[in-house]
XYZ file of C-alpha atoms in Angstrom:
768
model
C -0.388 0.267 -0.006
C 1.427 3.489 -1.000
C 0.707 7.123 0.148
C 1.654 9.464 2.694
C 0.177 9.986 6.408
C -2.461 12.067 5.437
C -3.849 9.273 3.110
C -3.307 6.653 5.992
C -5.340 9.003 8.382
C -7.930 9.643 6.120
C -8.388 5.739 5.289
C -8.044 5.533 8.787
C -11.486 7.123 9.451
C -13.260 5.040 6.437
C -14.822 2.390 9.109
C -16.868 5.100 11.137
C -17.116 7.964 8.251
C -18.377 4.993 5.528
C -21.190 4.121 8.031
C -22.684 7.275 7.354
C -23.561 7.828 11.258
C -21.851 8.869 14.425
C -20.698 5.812 16.584
C -23.223 6.868 19.208
C -26.358 6.618 16.786
C -29.490 4.939 17.689
C -30.356 1.449 16.651
C -33.152 1.858 13.568
C -32.286 5.772 13.265
C -33.994 7.057 9.903
C -34.634 4.214 7.449
C -31.433 2.122 8.355
C -31.649 -1.793 9.573
C -28.895 -1.739 12.327
C -27.908 -4.817 14.793
C -25.193 -4.294 17.454
C -23.534 -7.198 19.321
C -20.385 -5.886 21.654
C -18.687 -3.414 19.497
C -19.872 -5.432 15.970
C -22.362 -3.783 13.958
C -24.654 -4.868 10.971
C -26.399 -2.513 9.368
C -28.782 -2.088 5.782
C -29.644 1.711 4.952
C -30.728 2.369 1.253
C -28.530 0.669 -1.023
C -25.812 0.123 1.455
C -24.971 -2.743 3.809
C -22.599 -2.846 6.444
C -20.222 -4.933 8.740
C -18.144 -2.990 11.100
C -16.251 -3.343 14.212
C -12.159 -1.489 15.584
C -10.644 -3.829 13.268
C -12.383 -4.695 10.269
C -15.094 -2.836 8.116
C -16.420 -4.714 5.012
C -19.107 -2.148 2.427
C -21.445 -3.638 -0.179
C -23.781 -1.786 -2.872
C -27.085 -3.474 -3.105
C -28.261 -1.492 -6.179
C -29.642 -3.690 -8.502
C -29.862 -0.828 -10.905
C -25.920 -0.754 -11.222
C -25.507 -4.255 -11.466
C -26.328 -6.264 -8.486
C -24.376 -6.988 -5.263
C -20.813 -5.796 -4.687
C -18.331 -4.942 -2.356
C -17.011 -1.360 -2.550
C -14.964 -0.833 0.447
C -12.918 -3.895 2.778
C -10.694 -1.954 5.285
C -8.749 -2.484 8.394
C -8.272 -0.514 11.389
C -4.687 0.511 10.600
C -6.547 2.716 7.539
C -5.555 -0.018 4.601
C -8.397 0.001 2.310
C -8.369 -3.061 -0.064
C -11.250 -3.285 -2.289
C -12.085 -1.658 -5.676
C -15.133 0.225 -5.765
C -17.287 -2.422 -7.535
C -15.815 -6.107 -6.407
C -17.719 -9.135 -6.751
C -18.581 -11.029 -3.803
C -18.549 -14.534 -5.425
C -18.622 -16.989 -8.464
C -21.004 -20.140 -8.842
C -21.002 -22.451 -12.092
C -24.366 -23.715 -12.321
C -25.248 -26.840 -15.449
C -22.215 -24.919 -17.006
C -23.392 -21.369 -16.960
C -20.953 -18.881 -14.927
C -22.600 -16.222 -12.564
C -21.825 -13.767 -10.141
C -23.112 -11.779 -7.534
C -23.344 -8.845 -10.206
C -24.469 -11.350 -12.549
C -27.493 -14.041 -12.727
C -29.027 -13.161 -9.401
C -31.238 -10.789 -8.092
C -30.929 -9.642 -4.478
C -34.101 -10.859 -2.681
C -33.419 -9.187 0.551
C -30.446 -8.411 3.086
C -30.772 -8.362 7.172
C -28.675 -7.510 9.827
C -29.212 -10.172 12.667
C -27.682 -11.059 15.999
C -25.415 -14.560 15.207
C -27.011 -17.479 17.132
C -25.523 -18.598 19.739
C -24.016 -22.251 19.805
C -24.091 -24.316 22.814
C -21.108 -26.380 21.889
C -18.955 -22.885 21.400
C -20.015 -21.295 24.828
C -17.394 -18.848 24.864
C -17.802 -17.583 21.799
C -18.320 -13.857 21.930
C -21.128 -11.657 20.635
C -21.502 -11.189 16.965
C -23.731 -10.080 14.361
C -24.170 -10.949 10.426
C -25.521 -10.269 7.468
C -27.927 -12.621 5.411
C -28.107 -11.635 1.498
C -31.057 -14.005 0.010
C -30.977 -14.044 -3.786
C -32.794 -15.931 -6.543
C -31.645 -16.494 -10.160
C -32.804 -14.359 -12.207
C -33.038 -16.806 -15.402
C -35.246 -19.561 -14.093
C -35.302 -20.796 -17.619
C -31.743 -21.454 -18.277
C -30.981 -21.950 -14.450
C -34.292 -23.191 -12.577
C -35.967 -21.315 -9.863
C -33.060 -21.495 -7.586
C -32.072 -19.836 -4.200
C -28.496 -18.584 -2.877
C -28.388 -17.769 0.646
C -24.782 -16.241 1.878
C -24.251 -15.137 5.262
C -21.700 -13.006 6.620
C -20.706 -13.252 10.483
C -18.184 -10.989 12.445
C -17.464 -11.338 15.863
C -17.033 -8.568 18.196
C -13.274 -7.359 17.946
C -12.268 -9.739 15.368
C -10.396 -8.938 12.058
C -12.147 -11.649 10.101
C -15.520 -12.060 8.660
C -17.162 -15.948 8.148
C -19.172 -16.603 5.060
C -21.292 -19.022 4.490
C -22.896 -20.440 1.177
C -26.206 -22.742 0.912
C -27.707 -23.283 -2.757
C -31.397 -24.429 -2.441
C -33.713 -25.947 -5.850
C -37.000 -25.472 -5.370
C -37.889 -26.874 -8.674
C -38.742 -30.050 -10.413
C -35.210 -30.837 -12.015
C -31.807 -31.363 -10.176
C -28.757 -28.755 -11.209
C -25.370 -29.620 -11.207
C -22.785 -27.168 -9.664
C -19.263 -26.543 -11.119
C -16.392 -24.089 -9.704
C -17.424 -21.798 -7.522
C -15.868 -18.991 -5.518
C -16.884 -19.110 -1.528
C -15.789 -15.088 -1.399
C -13.492 -13.008 -3.515
C -12.037 -9.634 -3.662
C -10.643 -7.290 -6.277
C -8.049 -5.291 -5.101
C -7.233 -1.755 -5.502
C -3.253 -2.225 -5.832
C -0.989 -4.779 -6.981
C -0.512 -7.052 -4.595
C 1.938 -10.706 -3.874
C 0.519 -13.695 -2.733
C 1.555 -16.810 -0.100
C -0.295 -20.075 -0.617
C -0.813 -22.921 1.912
C -1.857 -25.887 0.957
C -2.672 -28.774 3.298
C -2.622 -32.926 2.265
C -4.041 -35.750 4.016
C -3.147 -39.064 4.392
C -0.565 -39.889 7.075
C -0.258 -43.614 5.635
C 0.659 -42.293 2.313
C 2.755 -38.998 2.337
C 4.540 -36.683 4.510
C 4.096 -33.264 3.239
C 1.234 -32.559 5.305
C 1.431 -28.662 4.171
C 3.330 -27.065 1.053
C 3.993 -23.921 0.810
C 4.476 -21.024 -2.321
C 4.818 -17.896 -3.414
C 2.837 -17.877 -6.941
C 3.251 -14.732 -9.214
C 1.062 -13.024 -12.098
C -2.334 -15.105 -12.050
C -2.365 -18.435 -10.645
C -5.211 -21.119 -9.795
C -4.040 -23.654 -7.798
C -4.622 -26.270 -4.636
C -4.627 -24.357 -1.363
C -6.682 -23.284 1.657
C -4.662 -20.484 2.578
C -4.145 -17.471 0.615
C -2.688 -14.192 2.317
C -2.121 -11.139 -0.062
C 0.093 -8.258 1.042
C 0.028 -4.790 -0.310
C 3.876 -4.436 -0.011
C 3.965 -2.711 3.495
C 3.035 -5.947 5.657
C -0.373 -5.291 4.991
C -3.129 -7.025 3.391
C -5.927 -9.444 3.574
C -6.141 -13.349 3.712
C -8.967 -16.034 2.769
C -9.100 -19.655 4.536
C -11.105 -22.371 3.121
C -13.277 -23.965 5.887
C -13.471 -27.182 3.487
C -10.795 -29.917 3.725
C -7.908 -29.867 1.986
C -7.664 -31.760 -1.810
C -6.981 -30.787 -5.299
C -10.445 -29.125 -5.299
C -9.618 -26.793 -2.707
C -8.585 -23.820 -4.705
C -7.064 -20.217 -4.092
C -6.057 -17.499 -7.089
C -5.925 -14.479 -8.754
C -6.766 -13.932 -12.530
C -4.969 -11.628 -14.771
C -7.692 -8.868 -14.039
C -6.466 -8.721 -10.305
C -9.667 -10.362 -8.919
C -8.480 -12.903 -5.885
C -10.751 -15.472 -4.762
C -10.836 -18.884 -2.403
C -13.191 -21.359 -3.428
C -13.643 -24.751 -4.858
C -13.551 -26.987 -8.327
C -15.089 -30.609 -7.737
C -14.711 -31.257 -11.183
C -11.036 -31.798 -10.324
C -11.811 -34.977 -8.432
C -12.351 -38.273 -10.192
C -13.355 -40.564 -7.454
C -12.947 -41.514 -4.183
C -11.080 -44.822 -3.418
C -11.447 -44.641 0.521
C -8.778 -46.300 2.844
C -8.132 -49.375 0.067
C -5.586 -48.100 -2.331
C -2.225 -47.142 -0.909
C -0.389 -44.877 -2.968
C -3.563 -42.852 -4.294
C -3.316 -38.816 -3.891
C -4.292 -39.336 -0.064
C -7.356 -41.313 -1.064
C -8.802 -39.562 -3.664
C -7.837 -40.250 -7.470
C -7.192 -36.686 -9.296
C -9.609 -36.400 -12.598
C -6.778 -36.888 -15.372
C -9.363 -35.697 -17.988
C -10.107 -32.035 -16.337
C -11.160 -29.761 -17.302
C -13.832 -32.555 -18.628
C -16.116 -32.884 -15.326
C -15.893 -36.890 -14.129
C -17.455 -35.254 -10.921
C -19.440 -32.255 -9.848
C -22.298 -30.987 -7.002
C -25.324 -32.091 -7.770
C -28.525 -30.368 -6.296
C -31.144 -32.493 -5.843
C -34.952 -31.478 -6.753
C -36.496 -29.846 -3.621
C -33.348 -30.247 -2.111
C -30.340 -27.876 -0.802
C -26.695 -27.958 -1.008
C -23.957 -26.507 1.512
C -21.491 -25.074 -0.652
C -18.850 -24.611 2.364
C -17.787 -22.046 4.763
C -14.447 -19.573 4.144
C -12.942 -16.810 6.305
C -11.886 -13.411 5.087
C -9.607 -11.462 7.433
C -7.812 -8.409 7.531
C -4.136 -7.653 9.026
C -1.128 -5.068 9.599
C 2.155 -5.088 10.846
C 3.982 -7.638 8.967
C 2.821 -11.288 7.591
C 2.685 -12.809 11.000
C -0.106 -10.800 12.013
C -2.261 -12.649 9.297
C -2.520 -15.878 11.144
C -2.561 -13.915 14.794
C -5.705 -12.420 13.342
C -7.242 -15.679 12.051
C -6.153 -18.113 14.873
C -7.372 -16.085 17.660
C -10.841 -15.618 15.869
C -10.924 -19.085 15.133
C -10.264 -20.885 18.365
C -12.524 -18.635 20.215
C -15.481 -18.462 17.749
C -15.247 -21.657 15.494
C -13.613 -24.299 17.236
C -15.607 -26.226 19.848
C -14.926 -25.583 23.227
C -13.451 -29.163 24.010
C -11.597 -30.228 26.908
C -7.549 -30.323 26.389
C -7.435 -33.430 28.924
C -4.408 -35.385 29.239
C -5.152 -39.240 27.874
C -4.244 -42.484 27.767
C -5.118 -44.974 24.825
C -5.274 -48.636 25.366
C -4.473 -49.864 21.240
C -0.722 -49.730 22.305
C 0.059 -51.972 23.278
C -3.143 -54.162 24.051
C -4.230 -53.572 20.355
C -7.560 -56.078 19.517
C -5.661 -58.860 21.954
C -6.778 -60.400 24.917
C -4.984 -58.057 27.033
C -7.575 -55.555 26.038
C -9.894 -56.271 28.924
C -10.873 -55.642 32.708
C -8.392 -57.242 34.691
C -5.722 -56.302 32.832
C -6.197 -52.654 32.236
C -7.008 -51.964 35.944
C -3.273 -51.163 36.710
C -2.797 -48.751 33.868
C -5.805 -46.729 35.163
C -4.133 -46.681 38.307
C -1.220 -45.661 37.093
C -2.476 -43.252 35.017
C -4.174 -41.665 37.969
C -0.782 -41.299 39.822
C 0.847 -39.559 36.880
C -1.920 -36.777 36.419
C -3.656 -38.534 33.051
C -7.306 -37.163 33.361
C -9.122 -39.720 30.498
C -8.889 -43.156 30.150
C -9.611 -44.309 26.237
C -11.035 -47.922 25.354
C -9.834 -48.300 21.944
C -11.349 -51.270 19.415
C -12.579 -53.981 20.431
C -14.553 -52.860 23.906
C -17.088 -53.379 21.880
C -16.284 -56.843 20.483
C -18.177 -57.700 17.452
C -20.755 -55.103 17.763
C -19.787 -52.551 15.745
C -23.286 -51.157 14.546
C -24.652 -51.804 17.849
C -22.276 -50.511 20.513
C -22.284 -52.214 23.538
C -19.458 -53.541 25.638
C -17.941 -56.907 24.884
C -19.251 -59.009 28.274
C -16.356 -61.241 27.982
C -13.962 -58.488 28.337
C -15.483 -56.390 30.221
C -18.232 -58.063 32.405
C -20.886 -56.117 34.313
C -21.075 -58.447 37.960
C -23.667 -56.452 39.633
C -26.020 -56.352 36.821
C -26.356 -52.357 36.844
C -26.148 -52.298 33.372
C -22.314 -50.693 33.668
C -19.442 -52.676 32.899
C -17.578 -53.012 36.221
C -14.220 -51.433 34.401
C -16.503 -48.396 33.579
C -17.492 -47.787 37.265
C -13.633 -48.353 38.115
C -12.431 -46.005 35.964
C -14.609 -42.906 37.655
C -13.987 -44.273 41.227
C -10.442 -43.289 40.383
C -11.042 -39.925 39.356
C -10.361 -40.536 35.679
C -13.148 -39.556 32.618
C -13.802 -42.435 30.045
C -13.728 -42.124 26.479
C -14.612 -44.492 23.602
C -13.225 -45.543 20.267
C -15.805 -45.780 17.383
C -16.088 -46.381 14.146
C -19.824 -44.809 13.885
C -20.180 -44.820 10.098
C -19.156 -48.730 9.896
C -20.853 -52.094 11.082
C -20.067 -55.646 11.701
C -22.242 -57.736 9.508
C -23.326 -59.700 12.748
C -24.510 -56.634 14.269
C -28.327 -56.873 15.153
C -28.699 -53.297 13.875
C -27.906 -54.318 10.242
C -30.076 -57.142 10.709
C -33.033 -55.042 11.431
C -32.041 -52.074 8.845
C -30.359 -53.311 5.823
C -31.589 -50.311 4.407
C -29.261 -48.471 6.226
C -26.130 -49.860 4.685
C -24.649 -47.519 1.876
C -25.945 -50.020 -1.370
C -24.013 -51.726 -2.863
C -20.815 -50.573 -1.656
C -21.372 -51.099 2.065
C -22.781 -54.495 1.927
C -20.165 -55.477 0.085
C -17.664 -54.337 2.259
C -19.294 -55.716 5.363
C -17.608 -59.199 4.099
C -14.130 -58.243 4.317
C -12.642 -60.032 7.065
C -11.692 -57.554 10.227
C -12.144 -57.401 13.745
C -14.550 -54.513 13.692
C -16.194 -55.009 10.833
C -16.141 -52.684 7.653
C -19.405 -52.676 6.247
C -20.523 -49.102 5.538
C -23.737 -46.826 6.460
C -25.294 -44.358 4.705
C -24.716 -41.238 6.960
C -27.290 -39.089 4.550
C -30.176 -41.773 5.834
C -32.031 -39.792 8.311
C -32.964 -42.956 9.996
C -29.778 -43.951 10.446
C -28.780 -40.391 11.658
C -31.336 -40.611 14.301
C -30.050 -44.307 15.605
C -26.265 -43.322 16.185
C -27.661 -39.728 17.925
C -29.195 -42.379 20.329
C -26.336 -44.611 20.407
C -24.077 -41.412 21.706
C -27.213 -39.948 23.610
C -27.074 -43.475 25.564
C -23.232 -43.797 26.009
C -22.764 -40.688 27.538
C -26.018 -40.741 29.923
C -25.167 -44.631 30.798
C -21.331 -44.801 31.060
C -20.527 -40.922 31.656
C -18.464 -41.008 28.304
C -16.887 -37.455 28.048
C -14.600 -38.282 24.689
C -15.418 -40.067 21.708
C -12.663 -41.315 18.879
C -14.369 -41.605 15.410
C -12.588 -43.670 13.294
C -12.613 -45.391 9.866
C -14.045 -42.303 8.134
C -13.797 -43.784 4.458
C -16.711 -41.526 2.822
C -17.999 -43.371 -0.111
C -20.278 -42.860 -3.046
C -23.956 -43.997 -2.216
C -26.038 -43.399 -5.208
C -28.067 -41.080 -5.735
C -25.512 -38.946 -3.390
C -22.020 -38.838 -3.467
C -18.897 -39.094 -1.146
C -18.970 -35.396 -0.830
C -22.463 -35.286 0.329
C -21.567 -38.330 2.054
C -19.076 -36.048 3.892
C -21.216 -33.272 4.614
C -23.578 -35.054 6.217
C -21.182 -36.813 8.745
C -19.652 -33.225 9.526
C -23.353 -32.004 10.171
C -23.799 -34.899 12.335
C -20.895 -34.172 14.529
C -22.218 -30.590 14.644
C -25.593 -31.761 16.062
C -24.220 -34.072 18.268
C -21.698 -31.255 20.031
C -24.815 -28.801 20.420
C -26.723 -31.917 22.188
C -22.887 -32.696 24.669
C -21.435 -29.198 24.482
C -19.312 -31.237 27.633
C -17.981 -33.652 25.321
C -15.011 -33.859 23.139
C -15.636 -35.623 19.377
C -12.208 -36.714 18.130
C -11.423 -37.484 14.746
C -9.105 -40.548 13.747
C -7.737 -39.187 10.265
C -4.973 -41.487 9.993
C -5.044 -43.656 6.669
C -8.928 -42.712 5.842
C -10.501 -39.540 4.232
C -9.570 -36.467 5.946
C -11.482 -33.613 7.039
C -8.169 -32.074 7.881
C -7.698 -29.085 8.250
C -10.031 -26.702 9.134
C -13.212 -28.681 8.825
C -11.682 -31.077 11.244
C -10.420 -28.262 13.579
C -14.071 -26.830 13.709
C -15.123 -30.484 15.090
C -12.522 -31.355 17.993
C -8.652 -32.645 17.925
C -7.729 -34.655 15.055
C -6.056 -38.081 15.568
C -3.650 -37.071 13.112
C -0.749 -39.590 12.731
C -0.863 -43.297 12.844
C 3.429 -43.150 13.222
C 3.912 -44.797 9.307
C 7.354 -42.855 9.566
C 8.654 -43.369 5.634
C 12.111 -43.096 7.030
C 11.713 -40.506 9.940
C 11.966 -41.102 13.400
C 8.993 -40.964 15.881
C 9.722 -37.526 17.610
C 10.868 -36.174 14.268
C 7.289 -37.059 13.146
C 5.687 -35.135 15.763
C 7.875 -32.262 15.428
C 6.783 -32.293 11.915
C 3.263 -32.273 12.778
C 3.390 -29.211 14.517
C 5.276 -27.830 12.004
C 2.608 -28.521 9.365
C -0.062 -27.318 11.526
C 1.795 -24.106 12.856
C 1.264 -21.354 12.448
C -2.561 -20.828 10.467
C -3.895 -24.076 12.286
C -3.658 -24.323 16.193
C -1.021 -27.660 16.777
C -3.491 -28.215 19.760
C -5.800 -29.962 18.208
C -3.455 -32.655 16.824
C -3.606 -35.885 18.563
C -0.121 -36.843 19.746
C 1.072 -40.582 20.652
C 2.869 -39.715 23.611
C 6.192 -42.339 24.169
C 4.857 -44.532 21.185
C 7.481 -46.006 21.117
C 9.814 -43.566 21.648
C 11.346 -43.683 25.385
C 14.169 -45.279 25.235
C 17.721 -43.865 24.179
C 18.697 -41.503 23.163
C 14.858 -39.969 23.954
C 14.264 -38.840 27.438
C 11.210 -37.627 29.068
C 12.372 -34.003 29.265
C 12.625 -34.150 25.198
C 9.418 -36.002 24.424
C 7.146 -34.558 27.050
C 7.238 -30.848 26.012
C 6.456 -31.808 22.216
C 3.723 -33.683 23.281
C 1.855 -30.561 25.083
C 1.867 -28.582 21.895
C -0.963 -31.332 20.947
C -3.649 -33.211 22.554
C -1.981 -35.354 24.769
C -2.924 -38.923 24.495
C -0.330 -41.517 25.795
C -0.017 -44.979 23.932
C 2.293 -47.188 26.036
C 2.227 -49.495 29.299
C 2.856 -46.744 31.738
C 3.545 -49.245 34.398
C 6.868 -49.652 32.624
C 8.139 -46.193 32.844
C 11.478 -45.575 35.034
C 10.888 -43.737 38.594
C 13.102 -40.769 37.240
C 10.746 -40.668 33.629
C 7.407 -40.830 35.669
C 8.556 -37.964 38.068
C 9.451 -36.188 34.916
C 6.282 -37.126 33.436
C 4.205 -36.091 36.057
C 5.731 -32.702 36.716
C 5.009 -31.625 32.983
C 1.372 -33.005 33.307
C 1.053 -30.888 36.177
C 2.371 -27.850 34.558
C 0.507 -28.839 31.744
C -2.752 -28.644 33.579
C -1.827 -25.083 34.536
C -1.081 -23.659 31.578
C -2.924 -25.233 28.996
C -5.169 -23.164 27.787
C -2.050 -20.568 26.800
C -1.145 -23.465 24.424
C -4.426 -23.757 23.059
C -4.469 -21.037 20.519
C -2.138 -19.570 18.034
C 1.837 -21.142 17.496
C 4.424 -19.168 15.111
C 7.072 -21.576 13.607
C 10.124 -19.685 14.881
C 12.267 -22.032 12.779
C 12.116 -22.418 9.527
C 13.443 -25.910 8.458
C 11.137 -29.138 8.340
C 12.065 -30.830 11.545
C 11.002 -34.109 9.297
C 14.757 -34.851 8.798
C 15.913 -35.846 12.302
C 18.402 -33.192 12.635
C 17.411 -29.516 12.395
C 16.375 -27.452 15.551
C 12.796 -26.523 16.043
C 11.767 -23.931 17.791
C 7.792 -23.025 18.301
C 6.143 -19.905 20.060
C 2.742 -20.297 21.782
C 1.664 -16.778 21.856
C -2.026 -15.154 23.403
C -2.808 -11.785 24.598
C 1.050 -10.215 24.288
C 2.834 -13.283 26.212
C 3.608 -16.697 25.642
C 5.952 -19.339 25.486
C 8.985 -20.565 23.316
C 9.397 -24.566 22.943
C 12.964 -25.468 21.557
C 14.290 -28.891 20.514
C 17.528 -29.501 19.279
C 17.213 -33.174 17.198
C 20.428 -35.175 16.273
C 22.320 -32.420 14.420
C 22.227 -28.617 14.077
C 24.819 -26.359 15.805
C 24.622 -26.299 19.934
C 23.744 -22.645 20.022
C 21.058 -21.414 17.668
C 19.566 -17.902 17.885
C 15.958 -18.116 17.791
C 14.143 -14.861 16.599
C 10.861 -14.251 18.116
C 7.546 -13.245 16.532
C 4.399 -11.285 17.412
C 6.260 -8.693 20.020
C 5.858 -5.060 20.905
C 9.354 -3.868 19.537
C 9.754 -1.036 22.690
C 8.181 -2.948 25.551
C 10.235 -5.097 28.183
C 9.678 -8.918 28.492
C 10.918 -10.885 31.121
C 12.265 -14.953 29.845
C 11.911 -17.678 32.340
C 13.052 -21.237 32.289
C 9.744 -22.956 33.422
C 10.993 -26.024 34.327
C 13.792 -24.423 36.450
C 11.737 -20.876 37.277
C 15.157 -19.317 36.739
C 14.705 -15.644 35.305
C 17.380 -15.631 32.523
C 17.160 -12.171 31.613
C 14.827 -9.238 30.329
C 14.912 -7.695 26.728
C 13.031 -5.638 24.525
C 11.000 -6.901 22.117
C 13.299 -5.441 19.281
C 15.906 -7.904 20.332
C 13.887 -11.065 21.250
C 12.818 -10.169 17.292
C 16.484 -10.421 16.242
C 17.283 -13.533 18.013
C 17.068 -15.034 21.512
C 20.335 -17.096 21.618
C 20.187 -20.738 23.224
C 22.116 -23.390 24.088
C 21.565 -27.274 23.798
C 24.707 -28.675 24.220
C 23.055 -32.622 23.940
C 21.400 -33.922 21.204
C 17.710 -34.477 21.547
C 17.333 -32.262 24.398
C 14.689 -29.266 24.512
C 13.989 -26.122 26.816
C 10.323 -24.534 27.338
C 10.588 -20.286 28.304
C 7.951 -18.169 29.277
C 7.970 -15.016 27.868
C 5.871 -12.088 29.189
C 6.157 -8.528 29.655
C 8.078 -7.537 32.249
C 6.123 -6.466 35.638
C 8.354 -3.037 37.009
C 11.365 -1.905 35.895
C 14.527 -1.960 37.485
C 18.302 -1.205 37.273
C 20.417 -4.646 36.420
C 23.064 -5.624 39.079
C 26.293 -4.955 37.822
C 27.719 -7.830 35.709
C 24.343 -9.129 35.157
C 24.560 -9.284 31.393
C 22.620 -11.152 29.289
C 23.036 -14.888 28.395
C 22.233 -17.663 26.107
C 20.699 -20.156 28.333
C 21.949 -24.164 28.251
C 19.451 -27.254 28.307
C 19.410 -29.259 31.180
C 21.866 -32.173 32.159
C 23.878 -30.297 34.390
C 25.339 -28.025 31.858
C 26.558 -24.333 32.688
C 25.293 -21.151 31.190
C 27.177 -19.519 27.923
C 28.081 -15.930 27.412
C 25.566 -14.267 24.633
C 27.358 -12.108 21.893
C 28.610 -8.792 23.357
C 26.483 -7.160 21.226
C 23.414 -8.153 22.614
C 24.663 -8.108 26.102
C 25.400 -4.648 25.651
C 22.114 -3.513 24.013
C 20.292 -5.346 26.846
C 17.540 -3.300 28.747
C 18.578 -2.709 32.293
C 15.783 -3.603 34.564
């Protein structure tokens, strides 16, 4: 963005001036319809619609005579205005005909509303929204279609969330081609950065790839950030899951967008074809549309949800603006509990039983574990019925609840259960009673594949099946006090007349409905070798069991660091399930190396805890106690402070959980790299003074200005495979430093002494 101070000051006043009223104007003044919630405002007045708070303003022209609905301004609180005077909001291809917000649609009405509450997100702040309702202008060519687009803004956020639903009240179905979820034509030239997130940890390692396309582009991506040249701009984030059909781009005219092009898919192969492109085969005949979405006659189609945000102050400010909003308002308020999962080392074998697992409950409780999760085979062959296997978990007092469940609760732990909710065992009573609920014919065929749990596939688009499964979840929560479910085997398939994308949407809607019914229950998705909702669609449902440990030449700890690195900074790593101590607690790996990396994710032990050496058990218990007191601090934005992918097992890796101006540095030295590394911190106020403290020893390492820490904090980790966790917070009160208290690099533990920091940094260290 160019221009002098006068222009910036003028643009800074756009947010309020463009509303046409004083900030204290009364609701409903004149002919305006105005809704306020906290500091957010939604207004419709004449031919102008507005969403506004202190950080972002978006204005639309709804004057039908001038060509439909267009964005006229997108501004941030720092005074940057990014939109041309008439920027279309969306494009949508129907039966091969391309339409947009200013072509092919007539606005019926736009309504300002208060954002409705969500029981599963009780911490979400107040918000407002604008609901744009359209009808097609050519019912002969396109049919009598309806399109609802809702833009929502939470008070204090710099991000708008937009949702689109297409309805077909006519007698014939329609086909949906490529479309944008949101778009903007900017007023200045911009540069772009794209993040594409991939799925299928069993098949590939590049969970995230970054690129900086130049000129016109249309490529796979879930995040695209556009910068006007001064560290300010806007970004789009797709709420759809990753894959080639997930698109971001900029055309030759400068129009930028985030959207979907399902014709790039050929078909979904489920988890049975290792080596495919994360379970989907791309369309080799593209742009010939082997696959598109279909809206059935009388039906509707959820096109997706996207996020548009503004930022200033450098590239790091973009994910900071997004993640704070995403965690607070889009992710469910699930418990960041510490769990133990029974799958390793007991698996499906006879060791998975009441008598064998009770000692694990005792040890887990002593260490500070909070949730005990029974994995596959607690149900035996009753997948589809979902009742406890009485041979493994007897109910000797016949109260309808297994003795083991009572034992878990008596020890003060919560109970978690693994489920494959979309699949069934052919011997289940439910399948025998309702064969029409199966995905026909594929679900009936796969039911005969030999598997402990059963691989028959339900048709989750069937309302009767969804009602039944909801009742199963209700029963397990009421009867057994289950607080966490791990949903596995999510292999979306085509169930004519529905395709696998309909199946995906129905499953996501089902989980959202379960969250609303049970706000205190965590729903975790197992997304290892099955179809993934990852990244952002998955994160809006709960934590993701992300990695089965198929290492492809890497080591298990390197793989976990790679997972965190892949998520940060746009996705909270706390949403990733971590297999703690599986199978890595053996030389050269130690508890004080492995525990800090586990705390960055959704902590889940996969190991026999009785085998921990006393020193390892003590170290584990200390870190879990620290985590219980600080987990909320780790649940949001995490900067990646080192650029190299740690999957190589050699490089340093450093991550910086950061919220409300304070946070932590988690630094790891793997097998290689220098003993000392200078870690440049992010998101700090240059002139503010920060105190840096080792959280394990409580030793204050020094105080530094934000500018100094942004230039690099020297750290020493003399031993390979070692780690350190530092607290970084504004200093409470300045005081003069004692003589000789020069800044120091910090050495990791294991009995090593401190090392002198470079003299330049020591000389410039702020006195306190």
